[in-house]
PDB file of C-alpha atoms in Angstrom:
ATOM      1  CA  MET A   1      61.870  64.776  24.249  1.00  0.00           C
ATOM      2  CA  ILE A   2      59.065  65.386  26.780  1.00  0.00           C
ATOM      3  CA  GLY A   3      58.913  69.057  25.947  1.00  0.00           C
ATOM      4  CA  LYS A   4      58.992  68.465  22.359  1.00  0.00           C
ATOM      5  CA  TRP A   5      56.295  65.894  22.365  1.00  0.00           C
ATOM      6  CA  ARG A   6      54.212  68.512  24.598  1.00  0.00           C
ATOM      7  CA  VAL A   7      54.492  71.426  21.689  1.00  0.00           C
ATOM      8  CA  ALA A   8      53.620  68.680  18.929  1.00  0.00           C
ATOM      9  CA  TYR A   9      50.714  67.725  20.818  1.00  0.00           C
ATOM     10  CA  SER A  10      49.245  71.169  21.720  1.00  0.00           C
ATOM     11  CA  GLY A  11      49.648  71.932  18.158  1.00  0.00           C
ATOM     12  CA  VAL A  12      47.548  69.328  17.022  1.00  0.00           C
ATOM     13  CA  VAL A  13      44.985  70.023  20.046  1.00  0.00           C
ATOM     14  CA  ALA A  14      45.133  73.611  18.686  1.00  0.00           C
ATOM     15  CA  ASP A  15      44.657  72.767  15.008  1.00  0.00           C
ATOM     16  CA  ASP A  16      41.402  70.844  15.717  1.00  0.00           C
ATOM     17  CA  LEU A  17      40.174  73.506  17.975  1.00  0.00           C
ATOM     18  CA  PHE A  18      40.771  76.649  15.507  1.00  0.00           C
ATOM     19  CA  LYS A  19      39.251  74.532  12.735  1.00  0.00           C
ATOM     20  CA  ALA A  20      36.203  73.503  14.715  1.00  0.00           C
ATOM     21  CA  LEU A  21      35.728  77.190  15.617  1.00  0.00           C
ATOM     22  CA  ALA A  22      36.061  78.678  12.111  1.00  0.00           C
ATOM     23  CA  ASP A  23      32.842  77.425  10.770  1.00  0.00           C
ATOM     24  CA  PRO A  24      29.723  79.653  11.661  1.00  0.00           C
ATOM     25  CA  THR A  25      27.547  76.610  12.078  1.00  0.00           C
ATOM     26  CA  ARG A  26      29.487  74.789  14.571  1.00  0.00           C
ATOM     27  CA  ARG A  27      29.649  77.960  16.383  1.00  0.00           C
ATOM     28  CA  THR A  28      25.863  77.883  16.514  1.00  0.00           C
ATOM     29  CA  ILE A  29      25.791  74.385  17.554  1.00  0.00           C
ATOM     30  CA  LEU A  30      28.187  75.556  20.723  1.00  0.00           C
ATOM     31  CA  ASP A  31      25.523  78.508  21.221  1.00  0.00           C
ATOM     32  CA  GLU A  32      22.667  75.975  21.746  1.00  0.00           C
ATOM     33  CA  LEU A  33      24.467  73.476  23.593  1.00  0.00           C
ATOM     34  CA  ALA A  34      25.829  76.297  25.955  1.00  0.00           C
ATOM     35  CA  GLU A  35      21.926  77.168  26.231  1.00  0.00           C
ATOM     36  CA  LYS A  36      20.974  73.546  27.068  1.00  0.00           C
ATOM     37  CA  SER A  37      23.425  70.722  27.529  1.00  0.00           C
ATOM     38  CA  GLY A  38      22.331  67.178  26.750  1.00  0.00           C
ATOM     39  CA  GLN A  39      20.770  66.842  23.293  1.00  0.00           C
ATOM     40  CA  THR A  40      20.263  64.305  21.012  1.00  0.00           C
ATOM     41  CA  LEU A  41      20.854  65.078  17.454  1.00  0.00           C
ATOM     42  CA  PHE A  42      17.691  65.368  16.504  1.00  0.00           C
ATOM     43  CA  GLU A  43      17.122  68.350  18.960  1.00  0.00           C
ATOM     44  CA  ILE A  44      20.104  69.814  17.656  1.00  0.00           C
ATOM     45  CA  CYS A  45      18.953  69.571  13.730  1.00  0.00           C
ATOM     46  CA  SER A  46      15.692  71.089  15.192  1.00  0.00           C
ATOM     47  CA  ARG A  47      17.185  73.771  16.731  1.00  0.00           C
ATOM     48  CA  LEU A  48      19.259  74.564  13.754  1.00  0.00           C
ATOM     49  CA  SER A  49      16.456  74.390  11.227  1.00  0.00           C
ATOM     50  CA  MET A  50      13.827  76.070  13.133  1.00  0.00           C
ATOM     51  CA  LYS A  51      15.897  78.544  15.318  1.00  0.00           C
ATOM     52  CA  HIS A  52      18.253  79.498  12.974  1.00  0.00           C
ATOM     53  CA  GLN A  53      16.686  78.633   9.473  1.00  0.00           C
ATOM     54  CA  LEU A  54      19.753  76.798   8.614  1.00  0.00           C
ATOM     55  CA  SER A  55      18.968  74.065   6.029  1.00  0.00           C
ATOM     56  CA  ILE A  56      21.452  71.255   6.683  1.00  0.00           C
ATOM     57  CA  SER A  57      21.029  67.365   6.589  1.00  0.00           C
ATOM     58  CA  ARG A  58      21.426  65.362   9.608  1.00  0.00           C
ATOM     59  CA  GLN A  59      24.374  64.002   8.132  1.00  0.00           C
ATOM     60  CA  GLY A  60      25.874  67.343   7.585  1.00  0.00           C
ATOM     61  CA  VAL A  61      25.284  67.844  11.333  1.00  0.00           C
ATOM     62  CA  SER A  62      26.579  64.803  12.388  1.00  0.00           C
ATOM     63  CA  GLN A  63      29.926  65.670  10.640  1.00  0.00           C
ATOM     64  CA  HIS A  64      29.919  69.217  12.309  1.00  0.00           C
ATOM     65  CA  LEU A  65      29.387  67.277  15.562  1.00  0.00           C
ATOM     66  CA  ALA A  66      32.224  65.139  14.927  1.00  0.00           C
ATOM     67  CA  ALA A  67      34.483  67.926  14.161  1.00  0.00           C
ATOM     68  CA  LEU A  68      33.528  69.643  17.409  1.00  0.00           C
ATOM     69  CA  GLU A  69      34.197  66.140  19.245  1.00  0.00           C
ATOM     70  CA  ALA A  70      37.476  65.863  17.773  1.00  0.00           C
ATOM     71  CA  ALA A  71      38.318  69.273  18.962  1.00  0.00           C
ATOM     72  CA  GLY A  72      36.957  68.361  22.756  1.00  0.00           C
ATOM     73  CA  LEU A  73      34.487  71.238  22.683  1.00  0.00           C
ATOM     74  CA  VAL A  74      31.496  68.379  22.521  1.00  0.00           C
ATOM     75  CA  GLU A  75      31.358  65.275  24.220  1.00  0.00           C
ATOM     76  CA  THR A  76      28.753  62.545  23.710  1.00  0.00           C
ATOM     77  CA  ARG A  77      27.408  60.089  26.456  1.00  0.00           C
ATOM     78  CA  ARG A  78      24.941  56.840  25.863  1.00  0.00           C
ATOM     79  CA  GLU A  79      22.184  56.775  28.332  1.00  0.00           C
ATOM     80  CA  GLY A  80      20.079  53.951  27.873  1.00  0.00           C
ATOM     81  CA  ARG A  81      19.151  53.651  24.247  1.00  0.00           C
ATOM     82  CA  TYR A  82      19.865  57.331  23.632  1.00  0.00           C
ATOM     83  CA  LYS A  83      22.745  59.312  22.858  1.00  0.00           C
ATOM     84  CA  PHE A  84      23.283  62.833  24.382  1.00  0.00           C
ATOM     85  CA  HIS A  85      25.623  65.729  23.250  1.00  0.00           C
ATOM     86  CA  ASP A  86      27.174  68.181  26.193  1.00  0.00           C
ATOM     87  CA  LEU A  87      29.463  71.000  25.923  1.00  0.00           C
ATOM     88  CA  ASN A  88      32.739  71.062  27.048  1.00  0.00           C
ATOM     89  CA  THR A  89      34.149  74.514  27.117  1.00  0.00           C
ATOM     90  CA  ALA A  90      37.788  73.438  28.789  1.00  0.00           C
ATOM     91  CA  PRO A  91      39.802  73.169  25.192  1.00  0.00           C
ATOM     92  CA  LEU A  92      39.113  76.908  24.954  1.00  0.00           C
ATOM     93  CA  ARG A  93      41.575  77.440  27.858  1.00  0.00           C
ATOM     94  CA  HIS A  94      44.392  76.723  25.325  1.00  0.00           C
ATOM     95  CA  ILE A  95      43.588  80.149  23.608  1.00  0.00           C
ATOM     96  CA  ALA A  96      43.378  81.922  26.863  1.00  0.00           C
ATOM     97  CA  GLU A  97      46.703  80.248  27.983  1.00  0.00           C
ATOM     98  CA  ARG A  98      48.481  80.771  24.465  1.00  0.00           C
ATOM     99  CA  TRP A  99      47.417  84.453  24.292  1.00  0.00           C
ATOM    100  CA  PRO A 100      46.610  85.305  28.042  1.00  0.00           C
ATOM    101  CA  VAL A 101      43.969  88.201  28.631  1.00  0.00           C
ATOM    102  CA  ARG A 102      45.004  90.812  30.647  1.00  0.00           C
ATOM    103  CA  ASP A 103      42.854  93.355  32.553  1.00  0.00           C
ATOM    104  CA  THR A 104      43.438  96.769  31.233  1.00  0.00           C
ATOM    105  CA  PRO A 105      42.113  99.161  33.551  1.00  0.00           C
ATOM    106  CA  GLY A 106      40.445 102.199  32.212  1.00  0.00           C
ATOM    107  CA  PRO A 107      37.505 103.716  30.340  1.00  0.00           C
ATOM    108  CA  GLU A 108      37.537 100.992  27.652  1.00  0.00           C
ATOM    109  CA  LYS A 109      36.904  98.243  30.219  1.00  0.00           C
ATOM    110  CA  SER A 110      33.971  96.262  29.616  1.00  0.00           C
ATOM    111  CA  THR A 111      31.288  96.544  32.568  1.00  0.00           C
ATOM    112  CA  SER A 112      29.452  93.082  31.012  1.00  0.00           C
TER     113      SER A 112
ATOM    114  CA  MET B   1      -6.557  59.715  -1.107  1.00  0.00           C
ATOM    115  CA  LYS B   2      -6.686  60.123   2.708  1.00  0.00           C
ATOM    116  CA  ILE B   3      -4.467  58.924   5.290  1.00  0.00           C
ATOM    117  CA  HIS B   4      -6.674  56.342   6.830  1.00  0.00           C
ATOM    118  CA  LEU B   5      -4.083  54.531   9.132  1.00  0.00           C
ATOM    119  CA  THR B   6      -0.375  54.742   9.968  1.00  0.00           C
ATOM    120  CA  SER B   7       1.554  52.698  12.288  1.00  0.00           C
ATOM    121  CA  VAL B   8       4.086  52.005  14.915  1.00  0.00           C
ATOM    122  CA  PHE B   9       6.090  48.789  15.683  1.00  0.00           C
ATOM    123  CA  VAL B  10       5.718  47.795  19.630  1.00  0.00           C
ATOM    124  CA  ASP B  11       7.508  45.461  21.077  1.00  0.00           C
ATOM    125  CA  ASP B  12       4.736  44.272  23.322  1.00  0.00           C
ATOM    126  CA  GLN B  13       0.858  44.893  21.895  1.00  0.00           C
ATOM    127  CA  ALA B  14      -0.642  44.444  25.384  1.00  0.00           C
ATOM    128  CA  LYS B  15       1.754  46.987  26.912  1.00  0.00           C
ATOM    129  CA  ALA B  16       1.221  49.379  23.959  1.00  0.00           C
ATOM    130  CA  GLU B  17      -2.201  49.070  24.426  1.00  0.00           C
ATOM    131  CA  ARG B  18      -2.154  50.004  27.893  1.00  0.00           C
ATOM    132  CA  PHE B  19       0.404  53.148  27.298  1.00  0.00           C
ATOM    133  CA  TYR B  20      -1.736  54.378  24.235  1.00  0.00           C
ATOM    134  CA  THR B  21      -4.904  54.261  26.035  1.00  0.00           C
ATOM    135  CA  GLU B  22      -4.312  54.982  29.336  1.00  0.00           C
ATOM    136  CA  ILE B  23      -1.298  57.203  29.410  1.00  0.00           C
ATOM    137  CA  LEU B  24      -1.690  59.057  26.291  1.00  0.00           C
ATOM    138  CA  GLY B  25      -5.494  58.870  26.229  1.00  0.00           C
ATOM    139  CA  PHE B  26      -6.244  57.231  22.877  1.00  0.00           C
ATOM    140  CA  VAL B  27      -9.117  54.887  22.182  1.00  0.00           C
ATOM    141  CA  LYS B  28      -9.127  51.451  20.795  1.00  0.00           C
ATOM    142  CA  LYS B  29     -10.741  51.093  17.672  1.00  0.00           C
ATOM    143  CA  HIS B  30      -9.972  47.519  16.122  1.00  0.00           C
ATOM    144  CA  ASP B  31      -8.683  44.733  17.835  1.00  0.00           C
ATOM    145  CA  VAL B  32      -8.611  41.310  15.784  1.00  0.00           C
ATOM    146  CA  PRO B  33      -6.567  38.244  16.330  1.00  0.00           C
ATOM    147  CA  LEU B  34      -4.228  37.580  13.845  1.00  0.00           C
ATOM    148  CA  GLY B  35      -2.266  34.201  14.088  1.00  0.00           C
ATOM    149  CA  GLU B  36      -1.522  32.825  17.646  1.00  0.00           C
ATOM    150  CA  THR B  37      -0.255  35.853  19.587  1.00  0.00           C
ATOM    151  CA  ASP B  38      -0.375  39.040  17.048  1.00  0.00           C
ATOM    152  CA  ARG B  39      -3.355  41.479  17.165  1.00  0.00           C
ATOM    153  CA  TRP B  40      -4.670  43.876  14.497  1.00  0.00           C
ATOM    154  CA  LEU B  41      -4.694  46.671  17.071  1.00  0.00           C
ATOM    155  CA  THR B  42      -5.562  50.221  16.108  1.00  0.00           C
ATOM    156  CA  VAL B  43      -6.222  53.384  18.247  1.00  0.00           C
ATOM    157  CA  VAL B  44      -7.786  56.933  17.733  1.00  0.00           C
ATOM    158  CA  SER B  45      -7.786  59.877  19.143  1.00  0.00           C
ATOM    159  CA  ARG B  46     -10.604  60.639  21.603  1.00  0.00           C
ATOM    160  CA  GLU B  47     -11.108  64.003  19.702  1.00  0.00           C
ATOM    161  CA  GLU B  48     -11.206  62.514  16.335  1.00  0.00           C
ATOM    162  CA  PRO B  49     -12.685  58.980  16.465  1.00  0.00           C
ATOM    163  CA  GLY B  50     -13.384  58.814  12.937  1.00  0.00           C
ATOM    164  CA  GLY B  51      -9.841  60.025  12.198  1.00  0.00           C
ATOM    165  CA  THR B  52      -6.756  58.384  11.163  1.00  0.00           C
ATOM    166  CA  GLU B  53      -5.981  55.084  12.988  1.00  0.00           C
ATOM    167  CA  LEU B  54      -2.743  54.294  14.515  1.00  0.00           C
ATOM    168  CA  LEU B  55      -1.831  50.505  13.999  1.00  0.00           C
ATOM    169  CA  LEU B  56       0.243  49.521  16.934  1.00  0.00           C
ATOM    170  CA  GLU B  57       1.986  46.692  14.968  1.00  0.00           C
ATOM    171  CA  PRO B  58       4.116  43.966  16.434  1.00  0.00           C
ATOM    172  CA  SER B  59       7.896  44.602  16.250  1.00  0.00           C
ATOM    173  CA  GLY B  60       8.878  40.813  15.353  1.00  0.00           C
ATOM    174  CA  HIS B  61      10.425  41.438  11.572  1.00  0.00           C
ATOM    175  CA  PRO B  62      14.298  41.083  12.119  1.00  0.00           C
ATOM    176  CA  ALA B  63      14.826  44.646  10.482  1.00  0.00           C
ATOM    177  CA  VAL B  64      12.711  46.531  13.101  1.00  0.00           C
ATOM    178  CA  LYS B  65      15.406  46.285  15.838  1.00  0.00           C
ATOM    179  CA  PRO B  66      18.484  47.765  14.140  1.00  0.00           C
ATOM    180  CA  TYR B  67      16.218  50.367  12.158  1.00  0.00           C
ATOM    181  CA  ARG B  68      14.952  51.595  15.481  1.00  0.00           C
ATOM    182  CA  ASP B  69      17.688  51.515  17.657  1.00  0.00           C
ATOM    183  CA  ALA B  70      19.445  53.635  15.191  1.00  0.00           C
ATOM    184  CA  LEU B  71      16.961  56.233  15.130  1.00  0.00           C
ATOM    185  CA  VAL B  72      16.281  56.255  19.082  1.00  0.00           C
ATOM    186  CA  GLN B  73      19.852  56.497  19.282  1.00  0.00           C
ATOM    187  CA  ASP B  74      19.871  59.856  17.396  1.00  0.00           C
ATOM    188  CA  GLY B  75      16.659  60.875  19.280  1.00  0.00           C
ATOM    189  CA  ILE B  76      14.736  60.648  16.320  1.00  0.00           C
ATOM    190  CA  PRO B  77      11.027  60.186  16.582  1.00  0.00           C
ATOM    191  CA  LEU B  78       8.866  57.758  14.570  1.00  0.00           C
ATOM    192  CA  ALA B  79       5.675  59.350  14.717  1.00  0.00           C
ATOM    193  CA  GLN B  80       3.966  63.162  15.842  1.00  0.00           C
ATOM    194  CA  PHE B  81       1.143  63.747  17.364  1.00  0.00           C
ATOM    195  CA  ALA B  82      -0.712  67.275  17.840  1.00  0.00           C
ATOM    196  CA  VAL B  83      -1.514  68.797  20.992  1.00  0.00           C
ATOM    197  CA  ASP B  84      -3.052  71.770  22.261  1.00  0.00           C
ATOM    198  CA  ASP B  85      -0.275  72.711  24.659  1.00  0.00           C
ATOM    199  CA  VAL B  86       3.034  70.423  24.681  1.00  0.00           C
ATOM    200  CA  ARG B  87       4.039  72.373  28.058  1.00  0.00           C
ATOM    201  CA  ALA B  88       1.036  71.096  29.700  1.00  0.00           C
ATOM    202  CA  GLU B  89       1.167  67.684  28.230  1.00  0.00           C
ATOM    203  CA  TYR B  90       4.911  67.439  28.990  1.00  0.00           C
ATOM    204  CA  ASP B  91       3.786  68.264  32.951  1.00  0.00           C
ATOM    205  CA  ARG B  92       0.868  65.640  32.692  1.00  0.00           C
ATOM    206  CA  LEU B  93       3.058  62.747  31.246  1.00  0.00           C
ATOM    207  CA  ARG B  94       6.184  63.574  33.134  1.00  0.00           C
ATOM    208  CA  GLY B  95       3.678  63.052  36.172  1.00  0.00           C
ATOM    209  CA  LEU B  96       2.552  59.719  34.835  1.00  0.00           C
ATOM    210  CA  GLY B  97       6.280  58.629  34.832  1.00  0.00           C
ATOM    211  CA  VAL B  98       6.699  59.285  30.895  1.00  0.00           C
ATOM    212  CA  HIS B  99      10.424  59.692  30.051  1.00  0.00           C
ATOM    213  CA  PHE B 100      11.275  62.694  27.812  1.00  0.00           C
ATOM    214  CA  THR B 101      14.481  62.518  25.762  1.00  0.00           C
ATOM    215  CA  GLN B 102      13.827  66.384  24.547  1.00  0.00           C
ATOM    216  CA  GLU B 103      12.032  69.016  26.833  1.00  0.00           C
ATOM    217  CA  PRO B 104       9.593  71.347  25.414  1.00  0.00           C
ATOM    218  CA  LEU B 105      11.585  73.617  22.957  1.00  0.00           C
ATOM    219  CA  GLU B 106       9.995  76.684  21.476  1.00  0.00           C
ATOM    220  CA  MET B 107      11.211  77.210  17.911  1.00  0.00           C
ATOM    221  CA  GLY B 108       9.059  80.304  16.624  1.00  0.00           C
ATOM    222  CA  PRO B 109       5.347  79.329  16.095  1.00  0.00           C
ATOM    223  CA  VAL B 110       6.348  75.665  16.816  1.00  0.00           C
ATOM    224  CA  THR B 111       6.544  73.959  20.142  1.00  0.00           C
ATOM    225  CA  THR B 112       7.912  70.346  20.428  1.00  0.00           C
ATOM    226  CA  ALA B 113       8.826  67.618  22.982  1.00  0.00           C
ATOM    227  CA  VAL B 114       9.982  64.058  22.455  1.00  0.00           C
ATOM    228  CA  PHE B 115       9.404  61.141  24.586  1.00  0.00           C
ATOM    229  CA  ASP B 116       9.733  57.363  24.849  1.00  0.00           C
ATOM    230  CA  ASP B 117       6.435  55.455  24.428  1.00  0.00           C
ATOM    231  CA  THR B 118       7.950  52.256  26.344  1.00  0.00           C
ATOM    232  CA  CYS B 119       7.417  50.173  23.293  1.00  0.00           C
ATOM    233  CA  GLY B 120      10.799  50.866  21.315  1.00  0.00           C
ATOM    234  CA  ASN B 121       9.763  54.126  19.755  1.00  0.00           C
ATOM    235  CA  LEU B 122      10.289  57.933  20.267  1.00  0.00           C
ATOM    236  CA  ILE B 123       7.363  60.246  19.865  1.00  0.00           C
ATOM    237  CA  GLN B 124       7.118  63.726  18.923  1.00  0.00           C
ATOM    238  CA  ILE B 125       4.215  66.207  20.570  1.00  0.00           C
ATOM    239  CA  ALA B 126       3.860  69.448  18.593  1.00  0.00           C
ATOM    240  CA  THR B 127       1.910  72.569  19.083  1.00  0.00           C
ATOM    241  CA  ILE B 128       1.832  74.831  16.205  1.00  0.00           C
ATOM    242  CA  SER B 129       0.212  78.431  17.187  1.00  0.00           C
ATOM    243  CA  GLU B 130      -1.051  80.494  14.523  1.00  0.00           C
TER     244      GLU B 130
END
């Protein structure tokens, strides 16, 4: 029973995770949060419009953030009257655990 | 038509007067008693004494709090001021104890930062380089 539950649970997690990552705007949001954690909705919107020339409404950005939060990739925290968004890369481990990355010695190995 | 006056709601006019003049460096233009406790209180930029006035308006109306709380939560500023150098102004204001919700952010020709005016609002400062 426990094993079955675990499989089902990780399937749900994976679905949300892959859906969240499938969208280019959401990946840009993750890039910006990787550059600097602890951003307000306003700052994320500014970065998307000014740095990336993405014309998207605040409501649209809110929805993207909700999808990222459902996948566990973004966490929010209240600090006084403000709400900040942080990146959480822990769920990405599901991907590496499912399809482990093996070191492949040889000329193709990346140096970076 | 000209933009002669714009306003922000402030929780406490005396506190706002101190913050907007002593910390931000604006100068008081009008200060007229209104009713028992309120004042018609405006400030202008030191660089533009005849320019647009900013009215520091009492925030007593019941609609103000939910409106401002929702905007502040999302980090949305209620006014924007131009400065010569956002980074320098950020350092100066931080030194005076001002709290920023957004550190200086360079986005192409525009650099912005957002701070809390201690009277209930977030304010954006911006430098636009030509």
